[in-house]
Coordinates of C-alpha atoms in Angstrom, one line a residue:
M8 CA 118.8 122.0 116.4
M9 CA 115.6 119.9 115.7
E10 CA 113.6 121.0 112.7
R11 CA 110.3 122.4 113.7
I12 CA 107.1 121.2 112.1
L13 CA 103.7 122.9 112.5
I14 CA 100.7 120.6 111.8
L15 CA 97.6 122.7 111.0
S16 CA 94.3 120.9 111.6
G17 CA 91.7 123.5 112.4
I18 CA 89.3 121.0 114.0
Q19 CA 89.0 119.0 117.2
L20 CA 92.0 116.8 118.0
S21 CA 89.9 113.8 119.0
T22 CA 88.0 113.8 115.7
N23 CA 91.2 113.8 113.7
P24 CA 93.2 110.6 114.3
R25 CA 95.3 111.0 111.2
V26 CA 96.9 114.1 112.7
V27 CA 97.6 112.3 116.0
K28 CA 99.3 109.5 114.2
E29 CA 101.3 111.9 112.1
A30 CA 102.5 113.9 115.1
D31 CA 103.5 110.8 117.0
T32 CA 105.5 109.5 114.1
L33 CA 107.4 112.7 113.4
V34 CA 108.2 113.2 117.1
E35 CA 109.7 109.6 117.3
A36 CA 111.7 110.5 114.2
G37 CA 113.3 113.5 116.1
Y38 CA 111.3 116.4 114.9
S39 CA 109.9 119.2 117.1
V40 CA 106.1 119.1 116.5
E41 CA 103.2 121.3 117.3
V42 CA 99.6 120.7 116.3
V43 CA 97.3 123.6 115.9
G44 CA 93.6 123.1 116.1
A45 CA 90.3 124.4 117.5
S46 CA 88.2 123.0 120.4
L47 CA 84.7 123.6 119.3
E48 CA 82.7 120.9 121.1
S49 CA 82.9 121.1 124.8
S50 CA 81.8 117.5 125.1
L51 CA 85.1 116.4 123.4
I52 CA 87.5 118.6 125.5
E53 CA 88.2 115.8 128.0
R54 CA 88.8 113.3 125.2
D55 CA 91.3 115.8 123.6
R56 CA 93.1 116.2 126.9
Q57 CA 93.4 112.4 127.3
L58 CA 94.8 112.1 123.8
C59 CA 97.6 114.6 124.7
E60 CA 98.6 112.9 127.9
G61 CA 102.2 111.7 127.7
K62 CA 102.7 113.1 124.2
R63 CA 106.1 114.7 123.3
W64 CA 104.4 117.1 120.9
M65 CA 102.3 120.2 121.8
Y66 CA 98.7 120.8 121.0
T67 CA 97.6 124.5 120.7
V68 CA 94.0 125.6 120.3
V69 CA 93.3 128.9 118.6
M70 CA 89.6 128.7 119.4
D71 CA 88.5 127.2 122.7
A72 CA 84.9 126.3 123.5
S73 CA 86.0 125.3 127.0
S74 CA 87.3 128.7 128.1
R75 CA 85.4 130.5 130.9
R76 CA 86.8 133.9 129.8
W77 CA 84.0 136.1 128.5
A78 CA 86.3 137.5 125.8
D79 CA 87.1 134.0 124.4
R80 CA 83.4 133.1 124.5
L81 CA 82.5 136.2 122.6
R82 CA 85.3 135.6 120.1
L83 CA 84.1 132.1 119.3
A84 CA 80.4 133.2 119.1
M85 CA 81.5 136.1 116.7
A86 CA 83.5 133.6 114.6
R87 CA 80.6 131.2 114.3
A88 CA 78.4 134.0 113.3
R89 CA 80.8 135.1 110.6
V90 CA 80.9 131.6 109.2
R91 CA 77.0 131.7 108.9
F92 CA 77.0 135.2 107.5
W93 CA 79.6 134.7 104.9
G94 CA 78.0 131.4 103.9
E95 CA 74.7 133.3 103.2
V96 CA 76.7 135.9 101.3
Y97 CA 78.1 133.2 99.1
A98 CA 74.7 131.6 98.6
L99 CA 73.3 135.0 97.4
T100 CA 76.3 136.5 95.5
G101 CA 78.9 133.8 94.9
I102 CA 81.5 136.0 96.7
S103 CA 83.9 133.7 98.6
N104 CA 85.6 134.3 101.9
P105 CA 88.0 132.1 103.9
R106 CA 85.5 132.4 106.9
Q107 CA 83.1 130.2 104.9
I108 CA 85.4 127.2 105.4
G109 CA 85.9 127.1 109.1
V110 CA 85.6 129.0 112.4
A111 CA 89.4 129.5 113.0
V112 CA 90.9 130.0 109.5
P113 CA 92.4 133.5 109.9
E114 CA 93.5 132.6 113.4
M115 CA 95.5 129.6 112.1
L116 CA 97.4 131.9 109.7
S117 CA 98.1 134.5 112.3
Y118 CA 99.4 131.8 114.7
S119 CA 101.5 130.3 112.0
M120 CA 103.2 133.6 111.2
R121 CA 103.9 134.3 114.9
H122 CA 105.4 130.8 115.3
P123 CA 107.7 130.1 112.3
A124 CA 108.4 126.5 111.3
D125 CA 110.6 124.6 108.8
L126 CA 107.6 122.8 107.5
Y127 CA 103.8 123.5 107.7
I128 CA 101.6 120.4 107.1
L129 CA 98.0 121.2 106.2
H130 CA 95.0 119.0 107.1
N131 CA 91.4 119.4 106.3
P132 CA 89.7 122.1 104.0
D133 CA 90.0 124.7 106.8
T134 CA 93.7 125.0 106.2
L135 CA 93.8 125.4 102.3
W136 CA 93.6 129.2 102.3
V137 CA 96.2 129.2 105.1
G138 CA 98.5 127.2 102.8
V139 CA 98.0 129.6 99.9
E140 CA 98.9 132.5 102.2
L141 CA 102.0 130.7 103.6
L142 CA 103.2 130.0 100.1
R143 CA 102.8 133.6 99.2
R144 CA 105.1 134.4 102.2
G145 CA 107.7 132.0 101.0
Q146 CA 107.1 129.3 103.5
T147 CA 107.4 125.5 102.9
I148 CA 104.1 123.7 103.1
A149 CA 102.9 120.1 102.7
V150 CA 99.3 119.0 102.3
D151 CA 97.4 115.9 103.3
F152 CA 94.2 115.2 101.2
E153 CA 92.3 112.8 103.4
D154 CA 89.4 113.7 101.2
W155 CA 89.1 115.7 98.0
Y156 CA 87.8 118.8 99.7
S157 CA 86.2 120.6 96.7
E158 CA 84.4 117.4 95.7
D159 CA 83.2 116.2 99.2
L160 CA 79.8 117.6 99.9
L161 CA 76.2 116.6 99.5
P162 CA 74.5 118.8 96.8
E163 CA 72.4 120.6 99.5
D164 CA 75.4 121.5 101.5
R165 CA 77.2 123.2 98.6
R166 CA 74.9 126.2 98.6
T167 CA 76.8 128.1 101.2
Y168 CA 80.2 126.5 100.6
P169 CA 82.7 128.3 98.3
V170 CA 83.5 125.3 96.0
E171 CA 85.1 127.3 93.3
A172 CA 87.4 129.1 95.8
L173 CA 88.4 125.7 97.2
R174 CA 89.3 124.5 93.7
R175 CA 91.6 127.5 93.2
W176 CA 93.2 127.0 96.6
E177 CA 93.6 123.3 95.9
A178 CA 95.3 124.1 92.6
I179 CA 97.8 126.4 94.3
V180 CA 98.7 124.2 97.2
L181 CA 98.8 121.0 95.1
T182 CA 101.4 122.5 92.7
G183 CA 103.2 124.6 95.3
A184 CA 103.6 122.1 98.2
A185 CA 106.9 120.3 98.9
Y186 CA 104.8 117.1 98.9
V187 CA 101.2 115.9 99.1
T188 CA 99.8 112.8 100.7
T189 CA 96.4 111.2 100.3
T190 CA 94.5 108.0 101.3
S191 CA 94.3 105.9 98.0
Q192 CA 96.0 105.4 94.7
C193 CA 92.8 106.2 92.8
L194 CA 92.4 109.5 94.6
S195 CA 96.0 110.3 93.9
D196 CA 95.5 109.6 90.2
A197 CA 92.4 111.8 90.2
L198 CA 94.2 114.8 91.7
V199 CA 97.0 114.5 89.1
S200 CA 94.4 114.4 86.3
A201 CA 92.5 117.4 87.7
Y202 CA 95.5 119.7 88.7
D203 CA 98.5 118.4 86.7
C204 CA 100.4 118.1 90.0
C205 CA 103.1 115.7 91.1
P206 CA 101.5 112.4 92.2
P207 CA 100.5 112.5 95.9
A208 CA 102.1 109.8 98.0
V209 CA 99.6 107.2 99.3
V210 CA 99.4 107.1 103.1
H211 CA 96.6 104.8 104.0
N212 CA 94.0 105.7 106.7
S213 CA 95.4 102.9 108.9
F214 CA 96.3 102.4 112.5
S215 CA 99.3 100.8 114.3
W216 CA 99.5 97.1 114.5
R217 CA 100.4 97.6 118.2
E218 CA 96.9 98.8 118.9
R219 CA 95.9 95.1 118.9
D220 CA 97.7 94.9 122.3
N221 CA 94.7 97.0 123.6
I222 CA 92.2 94.4 122.9
D223 CA 90.6 93.6 126.2
G224 CA 88.7 90.4 125.1
E225 CA 85.6 91.6 126.8
V226 CA 82.0 91.4 125.3
R227 CA 80.2 94.6 126.1
D228 CA 78.2 95.2 122.9
R229 CA 76.8 91.8 121.9
T230 CA 73.6 90.4 123.6
D231 CA 73.2 87.0 122.1
P232 CA 76.3 84.9 121.8
S233 CA 74.5 82.3 119.6
L234 CA 74.2 84.9 116.8
P235 CA 77.0 86.3 114.6
S236 CA 77.4 90.1 114.8
L237 CA 77.9 92.9 112.3
C238 CA 79.2 96.3 113.4
W239 CA 79.6 99.8 111.9
F240 CA 81.1 102.9 113.4
S241 CA 81.7 106.6 112.6
Q242 CA 81.7 109.9 114.4
V243 CA 77.9 110.3 113.6
V244 CA 75.3 107.7 112.9
G245 CA 73.3 109.6 110.2
A246 CA 72.1 109.8 106.7
G247 CA 74.3 109.3 103.6
R248 CA 76.5 106.6 105.1
G249 CA 74.8 103.5 103.7
L250 CA 72.8 102.5 106.8
E251 CA 69.5 102.9 104.9
T252 CA 70.8 100.3 102.4
L253 CA 71.5 97.9 105.3
M254 CA 68.0 98.4 106.8
D255 CA 66.5 97.8 103.4
A256 CA 68.6 94.7 102.8
L257 CA 67.3 93.0 106.0
A258 CA 64.1 92.0 104.2
G259 CA 66.1 89.7 102.0
V260 CA 68.4 88.3 104.7
K261 CA 67.7 84.6 105.6
L262 CA 69.9 84.1 108.7
P263 CA 69.6 86.3 111.9
F264 CA 72.6 88.3 113.2
E265 CA 73.0 91.2 115.5
I266 CA 73.7 94.7 114.2
H267 CA 75.7 97.2 116.3
L268 CA 76.0 100.9 115.2
R269 CA 78.5 103.1 117.0
G270 CA 78.6 106.9 117.0
H271 CA 76.7 109.9 118.0
S272 CA 73.1 109.7 117.0
W273 CA 69.9 111.6 117.3
P274 CA 66.7 109.9 118.5
E275 CA 64.8 111.0 115.3
Y276 CA 67.4 109.3 113.1
R277 CA 67.5 106.1 115.2
K278 CA 63.7 105.9 114.9
L279 CA 63.9 106.5 111.2
L280 CA 66.3 103.5 110.7
L281 CA 64.4 101.2 113.0
D282 CA 61.1 102.0 111.2
R283 CA 62.8 101.1 107.9
A284 CA 63.9 97.7 109.2
P285 CA 61.5 94.7 109.2
M286 CA 59.8 94.3 112.5
A287 CA 61.5 90.9 113.2
W288 CA 65.0 92.6 113.1
R289 CA 64.4 95.6 115.3
D290 CA 65.3 93.9 118.6
R291 CA 68.6 92.9 117.0
I292 CA 69.7 96.5 116.1
H293 CA 71.7 98.2 118.9
F294 CA 73.1 101.8 119.1
H295 CA 76.2 102.6 121.1
A296 CA 77.8 105.8 122.1
Q297 CA 81.4 106.8 120.9
V298 CA 84.2 105.5 123.0
P299 CA 87.8 106.8 123.4
H300 CA 90.0 105.6 120.5
V301 CA 92.1 103.4 122.8
E302 CA 88.9 101.4 123.6
L303 CA 87.5 101.3 120.1
I304 CA 89.5 98.4 118.8
S305 CA 88.2 96.2 121.7
R306 CA 84.6 97.0 120.9
I307 CA 85.1 96.4 117.2
A308 CA 87.0 93.1 117.7
E309 CA 84.2 91.5 119.6
H310 CA 82.1 91.4 116.4
D311 CA 82.4 89.2 113.3
V312 CA 81.9 91.4 110.4
G313 CA 82.5 95.2 109.7
L314 CA 80.3 97.1 107.3
A315 CA 81.7 99.9 105.1
A316 CA 78.7 100.9 103.1
E317 CA 80.0 104.1 101.7
I318 CA 77.7 106.0 99.3
P319 CA 79.6 107.6 96.4
F320 CA 77.4 110.7 96.4
C321 CA 80.4 112.7 95.4
R322 CA 83.8 112.1 93.8
S323 CA 85.6 112.3 97.1
R324 CA 83.5 109.6 98.7
A325 CA 84.0 107.4 95.7
L326 CA 87.8 107.7 95.7
T327 CA 88.9 108.0 99.3
I328 CA 89.4 105.2 101.8
T329 CA 88.0 106.0 105.1
N330 CA 89.4 104.7 108.4
K331 CA 86.6 102.1 108.8
L332 CA 87.9 99.5 106.4
P333 CA 91.6 99.4 107.6
F334 CA 90.3 99.5 111.2
Y335 CA 88.0 96.4 110.7
L336 CA 90.9 94.5 109.1
L337 CA 93.2 95.4 112.1
A338 CA 90.5 94.2 114.4
G339 CA 90.4 90.9 112.6
L340 CA 86.9 91.2 111.1
A341 CA 85.6 90.1 107.8
V342 CA 84.5 93.2 105.9
V343 CA 81.4 93.8 103.7
A344 CA 82.0 96.9 101.7
S345 CA 80.4 98.9 98.9
D346 CA 82.2 98.8 95.7
T347 CA 83.5 102.4 95.6
E348 CA 86.8 102.8 93.8
G349 CA 88.7 103.3 97.0
Q350 CA 87.3 100.3 98.6
Q351 CA 87.9 98.1 95.5
E352 CA 91.6 99.1 95.9
V353 CA 91.6 97.7 99.4
A354 CA 89.7 94.5 98.4
A355 CA 92.2 93.8 95.6
L356 CA 95.0 93.7 98.3
A357 CA 93.0 92.1 101.1
D358 CA 92.5 88.8 99.2
E359 CA 89.2 87.2 100.6
A360 CA 88.9 89.4 103.7
V361 CA 86.7 92.0 101.8
L362 CA 83.4 91.1 100.1
L363 CA 82.0 93.8 97.9
F364 CA 78.4 94.7 97.0
Q365 CA 77.1 97.3 94.6
S366 CA 76.8 100.6 96.5
G367 CA 73.2 101.4 97.4
D368 CA 71.9 98.1 96.1
A369 CA 70.0 96.4 99.0
P370 CA 69.3 93.1 97.3
D371 CA 73.0 92.8 96.4
L372 CA 74.0 93.5 100.0
A373 CA 71.4 90.9 101.2
A374 CA 72.9 88.3 98.9
V375 CA 76.5 88.9 100.2
L376 CA 75.3 88.7 103.8
N377 CA 73.5 85.5 103.1
R378 CA 76.5 83.9 101.5
L379 CA 78.8 85.0 104.3
F380 CA 76.7 84.1 107.3
A381 CA 75.6 80.7 105.7
D382 CA 79.3 79.6 105.4
T383 CA 81.0 79.6 108.7
E384 CA 84.3 78.4 107.1
Q385 CA 84.2 81.4 104.7
L386 CA 83.7 83.7 107.6
R387 CA 86.5 82.2 109.5
K388 CA 88.9 82.4 106.5
A389 CA 87.8 86.0 105.9
R390 CA 88.7 87.0 109.4
E391 CA 92.0 85.2 109.2
K392 CA 92.8 87.0 105.8
A393 CA 91.8 90.3 107.4
L394 CA 94.7 90.2 109.9
I395 CA 97.2 89.2 107.2
A396 CA 96.1 92.1 105.0
A397 CA 96.3 94.5 108.0
E398 CA 99.8 93.4 108.8
R399 CA 101.1 93.4 105.2
F400 CA 99.4 96.6 103.8
F401 CA 97.0 98.4 106.1
C402 CA 98.7 99.1 109.4
W403 CA 100.5 102.4 110.2
E404 CA 103.8 100.6 110.3
R405 CA 103.6 100.3 106.5
S406 CA 102.4 104.0 106.0
A407 CA 104.8 105.8 108.4
P408 CA 107.9 105.2 106.2
V409 CA 106.2 106.8 103.3
L410 CA 105.4 109.9 105.4
L411 CA 108.8 110.1 106.9
G412 CA 110.4 109.9 103.4
Q413 CA 108.3 112.8 102.2
V414 CA 108.9 114.9 105.2
G415 CA 112.7 114.3 105.3
Q416 CA 113.0 115.3 101.6
A417 CA 111.0 118.4 102.2
V418 CA 113.0 119.5 105.2
R419 CA 116.3 118.8 103.4
A420 CA 115.2 120.8 100.4
R421 CA 114.2 123.7 102.7
K422 CA 117.6 123.7 104.4
S423 CA 119.5 123.6 101.2
A424 CA 117.5 126.5 99.8
D425 CA 118.1 128.5 103.0
R426 CA 121.9 127.8 102.8
A427 CA 121.9 128.9 99.2
H428 CA 120.1 132.1 100.1
D429 CA 122.6 132.8 102.9
D430 CA 125.5 132.2 100.5
V431 CA 124.1 134.6 98.0
G432 CA 123.4 137.2 100.7
G433 CA 126.9 136.8 102.1

């Protein structure tokens, strides 16, 4: 009988590629896999459905914004209201409640207990309390720290977020889990230092080398083929992501290039960015909507340089490695990256493919861009080195064996414990 693994996400599937890669890998290795999440944005439901097509694992939503049943709509509305209510309670009193973390937190625990598994893998802060409760009930859990959740918010967002409770839950799951994974060695080291836990295994935020087969060779973003092109992508084009530094840097850039920003954006923020840029640059700055993941590598690969301008406004942002930088390398782009600890880690392995600048320092970013775009040979070599680094270190084919080794060990330990329990009971 195949071992059953329940992956708890708590958020929209199409916004969580790390979960999709994990589920694909575990199914291919022979496990029975189910992903539990919540569909909270109706605009993403179709993208979720497309992601699930042809998969051999099951995706279950415990909160569904697409449901037409009045009872489901009422349940979701009430859940959202409880998140707001308990957030204000925390801001006023400091009293924490799992509902402050996410809309579907108690529902994920309830579903987990009704559908037992050999291993529960937790993703995102929404699942930490669920993990604590599963441990209390004698279940085997694993945790993926894509970010350091209790250290991951802007100061203004922490007012209604139960940071101290998150730290308690982190301490319990980090020391009680069968294994822990995270995105960088420096984040692994920091978690060990903070919680005296076993070192989390590093599973990079990378993508499969086979995704390069999807590159269509088309040019849909660029408008002037005579100019080099820089791109940036995320779920949201918004503040706190280093784009303001890029706009400020343009005053010191000597050579023209196109700028392409991809992600959901609001008109007010687009105007703010354009107003911040020198007038001569505004026609070269282009905004693009999100595309399905299968198409993303094609849209990134048509550019020359990828920007990863992370601002270390919190410890998590300084230590983690987001999916931008490995994805740029996989697409064959030179990378200009801020010097966070996580991105320095990538630069050390990627040879000359990654050029670092001081985070938030517009003149330093301008100097790096001037050097790179003035030297076509350096740009060519950087793009060449990017593919080498992706294949050697930053593709999913390098990370998957680490994940499978951790899962296999956890499942074997659980089965051994169950046999020992049965022998004693007999």
